[in-house]
Tab-separated table of C-alpha atoms in Angstrom:
chain	number	residue	atom	x	y	z
C	1446	UNK	CA	54.535	147.214	130.419
C	1447	UNK	CA	52.213	147.560	133.430
C	1448	UNK	CA	53.161	151.264	133.790
C	1449	UNK	CA	52.469	152.080	130.148
C	1450	UNK	CA	49.542	154.508	130.126
C	1451	UNK	CA	50.188	156.869	127.207
C	1452	UNK	CA	51.704	157.139	123.736
C	1453	UNK	CA	55.023	158.561	124.945
C	1454	UNK	CA	55.582	155.574	127.236
C	1455	UNK	CA	54.785	153.211	124.355
C	1456	UNK	CA	57.340	154.941	122.143
C	1457	UNK	CA	60.002	154.785	124.871
C	1458	UNK	CA	59.291	151.085	125.338
C	1459	UNK	CA	59.645	150.429	121.591
C	1460	UNK	CA	62.875	152.434	121.411
C	1461	UNK	CA	64.335	150.504	124.342
C	1462	UNK	CA	63.423	147.135	122.813
C	1463	UNK	CA	64.750	148.064	119.376
C	1464	UNK	CA	68.112	149.324	120.572
C	1465	UNK	CA	70.209	149.871	117.453
C	1466	UNK	CA	68.177	147.499	115.293
C	1467	UNK	CA	66.506	148.574	112.082
C	1468	UNK	CA	62.688	148.591	112.407
C	1469	UNK	CA	60.489	147.177	109.621
C	1470	UNK	CA	56.728	146.640	109.751
C	1471	UNK	CA	54.936	144.281	107.339
C	1472	UNK	CA	51.196	144.908	107.134
C	1473	UNK	CA	48.504	144.432	104.529
C	1474	UNK	CA	46.984	147.923	104.597
C	1475	UNK	CA	48.874	151.176	104.042
C	1476	UNK	CA	48.331	154.242	106.281
C	1477	UNK	CA	48.543	156.760	103.425
C	1478	UNK	CA	47.480	156.521	99.809
C	1479	UNK	CA	47.694	158.770	96.773
C	1480	UNK	CA	44.716	159.408	94.494
C	1481	UNK	CA	44.338	161.197	91.176
C	1482	UNK	CA	42.246	164.355	91.521
C	1483	UNK	CA	41.833	165.576	87.986
C	1484	UNK	CA	45.344	166.332	86.769
C	1485	UNK	CA	46.779	166.541	90.270
C	1486	UNK	CA	47.585	163.911	92.904
C	1487	UNK	CA	46.407	164.169	96.490
C	1488	UNK	CA	47.631	162.239	99.526
C	1489	UNK	CA	45.025	160.821	101.911
C	1490	UNK	CA	45.201	159.110	105.282
C	1491	UNK	CA	43.354	155.808	105.404
C	1492	UNK	CA	40.740	154.858	108.009
C	1493	UNK	CA	41.694	153.518	111.438
C	1494	UNK	CA	43.169	150.107	112.136
C	1495	UNK	CA	46.401	148.442	113.197
C	1496	UNK	CA	48.227	150.267	110.404
C	1497	UNK	CA	47.374	153.582	112.084
C	1498	UNK	CA	48.892	152.404	115.377
C	1499	UNK	CA	52.070	151.286	113.594
C	1500	UNK	CA	52.150	154.576	111.686
C	1501	UNK	CA	52.122	156.445	114.989
C	1502	UNK	CA	55.053	154.412	116.300
C	1503	UNK	CA	57.067	154.695	113.089
C	1504	UNK	CA	56.565	158.475	113.019
C	1505	UNK	CA	58.320	158.603	116.396
C	1506	UNK	CA	61.063	155.982	115.992
C	1507	UNK	CA	61.589	155.851	112.207
C	1508	UNK	CA	61.925	152.785	110.029
C	1509	UNK	CA	60.083	151.225	107.108
C	1510	UNK	CA	56.517	150.024	106.606
C	1511	UNK	CA	55.866	147.515	103.807
C	1512	UNK	CA	52.220	147.437	102.701
C	1513	UNK	CA	49.994	146.949	99.677
C	1514	UNK	CA	49.519	149.987	97.464
C	1515	UNK	CA	45.815	150.783	97.112
C	1516	UNK	CA	45.542	154.333	95.764
C	1517	UNK	CA	44.963	155.100	92.087
C	1518	UNK	CA	48.140	157.220	91.978
C	1519	UNK	CA	50.273	155.197	94.426
C	1520	UNK	CA	52.571	153.893	91.695
C	1521	UNK	CA	53.135	157.393	90.316
C	1522	UNK	CA	54.784	158.827	93.431
C	1523	UNK	CA	57.146	156.056	94.572
C	1524	UNK	CA	60.750	155.468	93.556
C	1525	UNK	CA	61.879	152.481	91.460
C	1526	UNK	CA	61.820	150.275	94.566
C	1527	UNK	CA	58.292	151.302	95.528
C	1528	UNK	CA	59.338	153.661	98.331
C	1529	UNK	CA	58.065	157.057	99.450
C	1530	UNK	CA	58.640	159.115	102.579
C	1531	UNK	CA	55.605	159.638	104.841
C	1532	UNK	CA	53.623	161.284	106.321
C	1533	UNK	CA	53.206	163.638	103.350
C	1534	UNK	CA	55.442	166.709	103.730
C	1535	UNK	CA	56.873	165.393	107.005
C	1536	UNK	CA	59.141	162.511	105.893
C	1537	UNK	CA	59.285	160.675	109.221
C	1538	UNK	CA	59.708	157.143	107.837
C	1539	UNK	CA	59.642	155.106	104.616
C	1540	UNK	CA	56.502	153.499	103.180
C	1541	UNK	CA	57.346	150.739	100.719
C	1542	UNK	CA	54.431	149.715	98.536
C	1543	UNK	CA	53.771	146.337	96.962
C	1544	UNK	CA	51.469	146.313	93.957
C	1545	UNK	CA	49.212	143.374	93.117
C	1546	UNK	CA	47.199	142.715	90.010
C	1547	UNK	CA	43.490	141.835	90.256
C	1548	UNK	CA	44.096	138.085	90.132
C	1549	UNK	CA	46.682	138.242	92.923
C	1550	UNK	CA	44.412	140.377	95.107
C	1551	UNK	CA	41.441	138.063	94.558
C	1552	UNK	CA	43.416	134.932	95.429
C	1553	UNK	CA	45.484	136.339	98.285
C	1554	UNK	CA	43.041	138.635	100.088
C	1555	UNK	CA	39.439	137.963	99.059
C	1556	UNK	CA	40.143	134.267	98.591
C	1557	UNK	CA	42.623	132.573	100.923
C	1558	UNK	CA	42.835	135.195	103.702
C	1559	UNK	CA	39.113	135.960	103.922
C	1560	UNK	CA	37.426	132.744	102.789
C	1561	UNK	CA	39.911	130.154	104.053
C	1562	UNK	CA	41.842	131.451	107.079
C	1563	UNK	CA	39.238	133.826	108.507
C	1564	UNK	CA	36.363	131.317	108.917
C	1565	UNK	CA	38.795	128.569	109.903
C	1566	UNK	CA	40.292	130.639	112.724
C	1567	UNK	CA	36.975	131.997	113.974
C	1568	UNK	CA	35.335	128.543	113.936
C	1569	UNK	CA	32.208	130.156	112.502
C	1570	UNK	CA	29.398	128.249	110.864
C	1571	UNK	CA	30.716	129.127	107.422
C	1572	UNK	CA	32.617	126.383	105.682
C	1573	UNK	CA	36.144	127.487	104.738
C	1574	UNK	CA	37.045	127.010	101.090
C	1575	UNK	CA	40.334	125.330	100.239
C	1576	UNK	CA	41.421	126.428	96.778
C	1577	UNK	CA	44.802	125.520	95.340
C	1578	UNK	CA	44.650	128.655	93.196
C	1579	UNK	CA	44.005	130.875	96.211
C	1580	UNK	CA	46.798	129.159	98.122
C	1581	UNK	CA	49.268	129.774	95.300
C	1582	UNK	CA	48.331	133.475	95.258
C	1583	UNK	CA	48.724	133.639	99.035
C	1584	UNK	CA	52.216	132.112	98.813
C	1585	UNK	CA	53.260	134.416	95.973
C	1586	UNK	CA	52.101	137.571	97.756
C	1587	UNK	CA	53.904	136.524	100.940
C	1588	UNK	CA	56.996	136.023	98.768
C	1589	UNK	CA	56.601	139.559	97.400
C	1590	UNK	CA	56.524	140.927	100.931
C	1591	UNK	CA	59.583	138.846	101.847
C	1592	UNK	CA	61.539	140.077	98.843
C	1593	UNK	CA	60.573	143.698	99.542
C	1594	UNK	CA	61.658	143.414	103.178
C	1595	UNK	CA	64.903	141.589	102.417
C	1596	UNK	CA	65.801	144.428	100.043
C	1597	UNK	CA	65.503	146.855	102.941
C	1598	UNK	CA	67.371	144.894	105.633
C	1599	UNK	CA	70.902	146.111	106.141
C	1600	UNK	CA	72.992	143.483	107.923
C	1601	UNK	CA	71.464	141.303	110.653
C	1602	UNK	CA	70.464	144.008	113.121
C	1603	UNK	CA	66.797	144.335	112.249
C	1604	UNK	CA	63.460	143.789	113.920
C	1605	UNK	CA	60.595	142.883	111.598
C	1606	UNK	CA	57.025	143.163	112.880
C	1607	UNK	CA	54.643	140.952	110.857
C	1608	UNK	CA	51.044	141.980	111.300
C	1609	UNK	CA	48.117	139.582	110.977
C	1610	UNK	CA	47.074	136.402	109.230
C	1611	UNK	CA	47.460	137.797	105.719
C	1612	UNK	CA	51.228	137.273	106.100
C	1613	UNK	CA	51.443	133.983	107.986
C	1614	UNK	CA	54.225	132.619	105.760
C	1615	UNK	CA	56.382	135.731	105.911
C	1616	UNK	CA	58.391	135.050	109.120
C	1617	UNK	CA	59.750	131.737	107.829
C	1618	UNK	CA	60.534	133.217	104.415
C	1619	UNK	CA	62.596	135.975	106.014
C	1620	UNK	CA	64.310	133.615	108.467
C	1621	UNK	CA	65.410	131.332	105.626
C	1622	UNK	CA	67.447	134.212	104.171
C	1623	UNK	CA	68.247	136.175	107.335
C	1624	UNK	CA	68.261	133.720	110.272
C	1625	UNK	CA	69.622	136.281	112.751
C	1626	UNK	CA	66.917	138.870	112.167
C	1627	UNK	CA	64.433	139.200	115.052
C	1628	UNK	CA	60.789	138.756	114.055
C	1629	UNK	CA	57.621	139.523	115.991
C	1630	UNK	CA	54.183	138.519	114.745
C	1631	UNK	CA	50.656	139.224	115.889
C	1632	UNK	CA	47.278	138.028	114.632
C	1633	UNK	CA	44.106	140.076	115.152
C	1634	UNK	CA	41.981	136.947	114.945
C	1635	UNK	CA	41.725	133.880	117.212
C	1636	UNK	CA	43.996	130.891	116.733
C	1637	UNK	CA	41.920	127.751	116.086
C	1638	UNK	CA	42.166	124.509	117.995
C	1639	UNK	CA	44.170	121.669	116.494
C	1640	UNK	CA	40.951	119.748	115.823
C	1641	UNK	CA	39.725	122.568	113.594
C	1642	UNK	CA	42.987	123.681	112.009
C	1643	UNK	CA	44.069	120.180	110.997
C	1644	UNK	CA	41.538	120.181	108.140
C	1645	UNK	CA	43.608	122.844	106.354
C	1646	UNK	CA	45.712	121.168	103.634
C	1647	UNK	CA	48.556	123.660	104.200
C	1648	UNK	CA	48.485	123.695	108.020
C	1649	UNK	CA	52.134	122.593	108.411
C	1650	UNK	CA	53.393	125.307	106.073
C	1651	UNK	CA	51.408	127.923	107.974
């Protein structure tokens, strides 16, 4: 890792670590979306973030990214399992979209992820809100990601990368069904001290 100075070296490192394992990335935001433009549909690349880094790796090594669909025409262009090849007109890897209704998005993302976990982990002077309704949405959305990923795993030779605090329950959910699958996880926010995190009613499940 100390000699890694460019994108090609990163790709070689990923390929070496993967070996013959299937590569799946679970992330909240998708790198490409599809929008209605009058009677036509146009593909757009989303703004920068961790999903763009993972997109760059997947374009080189192949695999599947599982993310939330956010474009107005996203559901129109996927197959019956929510899949589409990306980047548009290049077909380097599979993007599998999960679609949430407004209530699910409010509870999972705007509620539990952003108003419970985010302030709790940053130890900011904003009181985290602990809502049973938000928690239930958070669990259900993590379950949707787990189901979508389990549908894609072929055998036990897979490496699943779980990105960020939106999907904190996902590793355990996958391991319960596929104990031999290798899982990596990374949070883009700080991890709180025990003294802070212990006030969360669902700390042991997380």
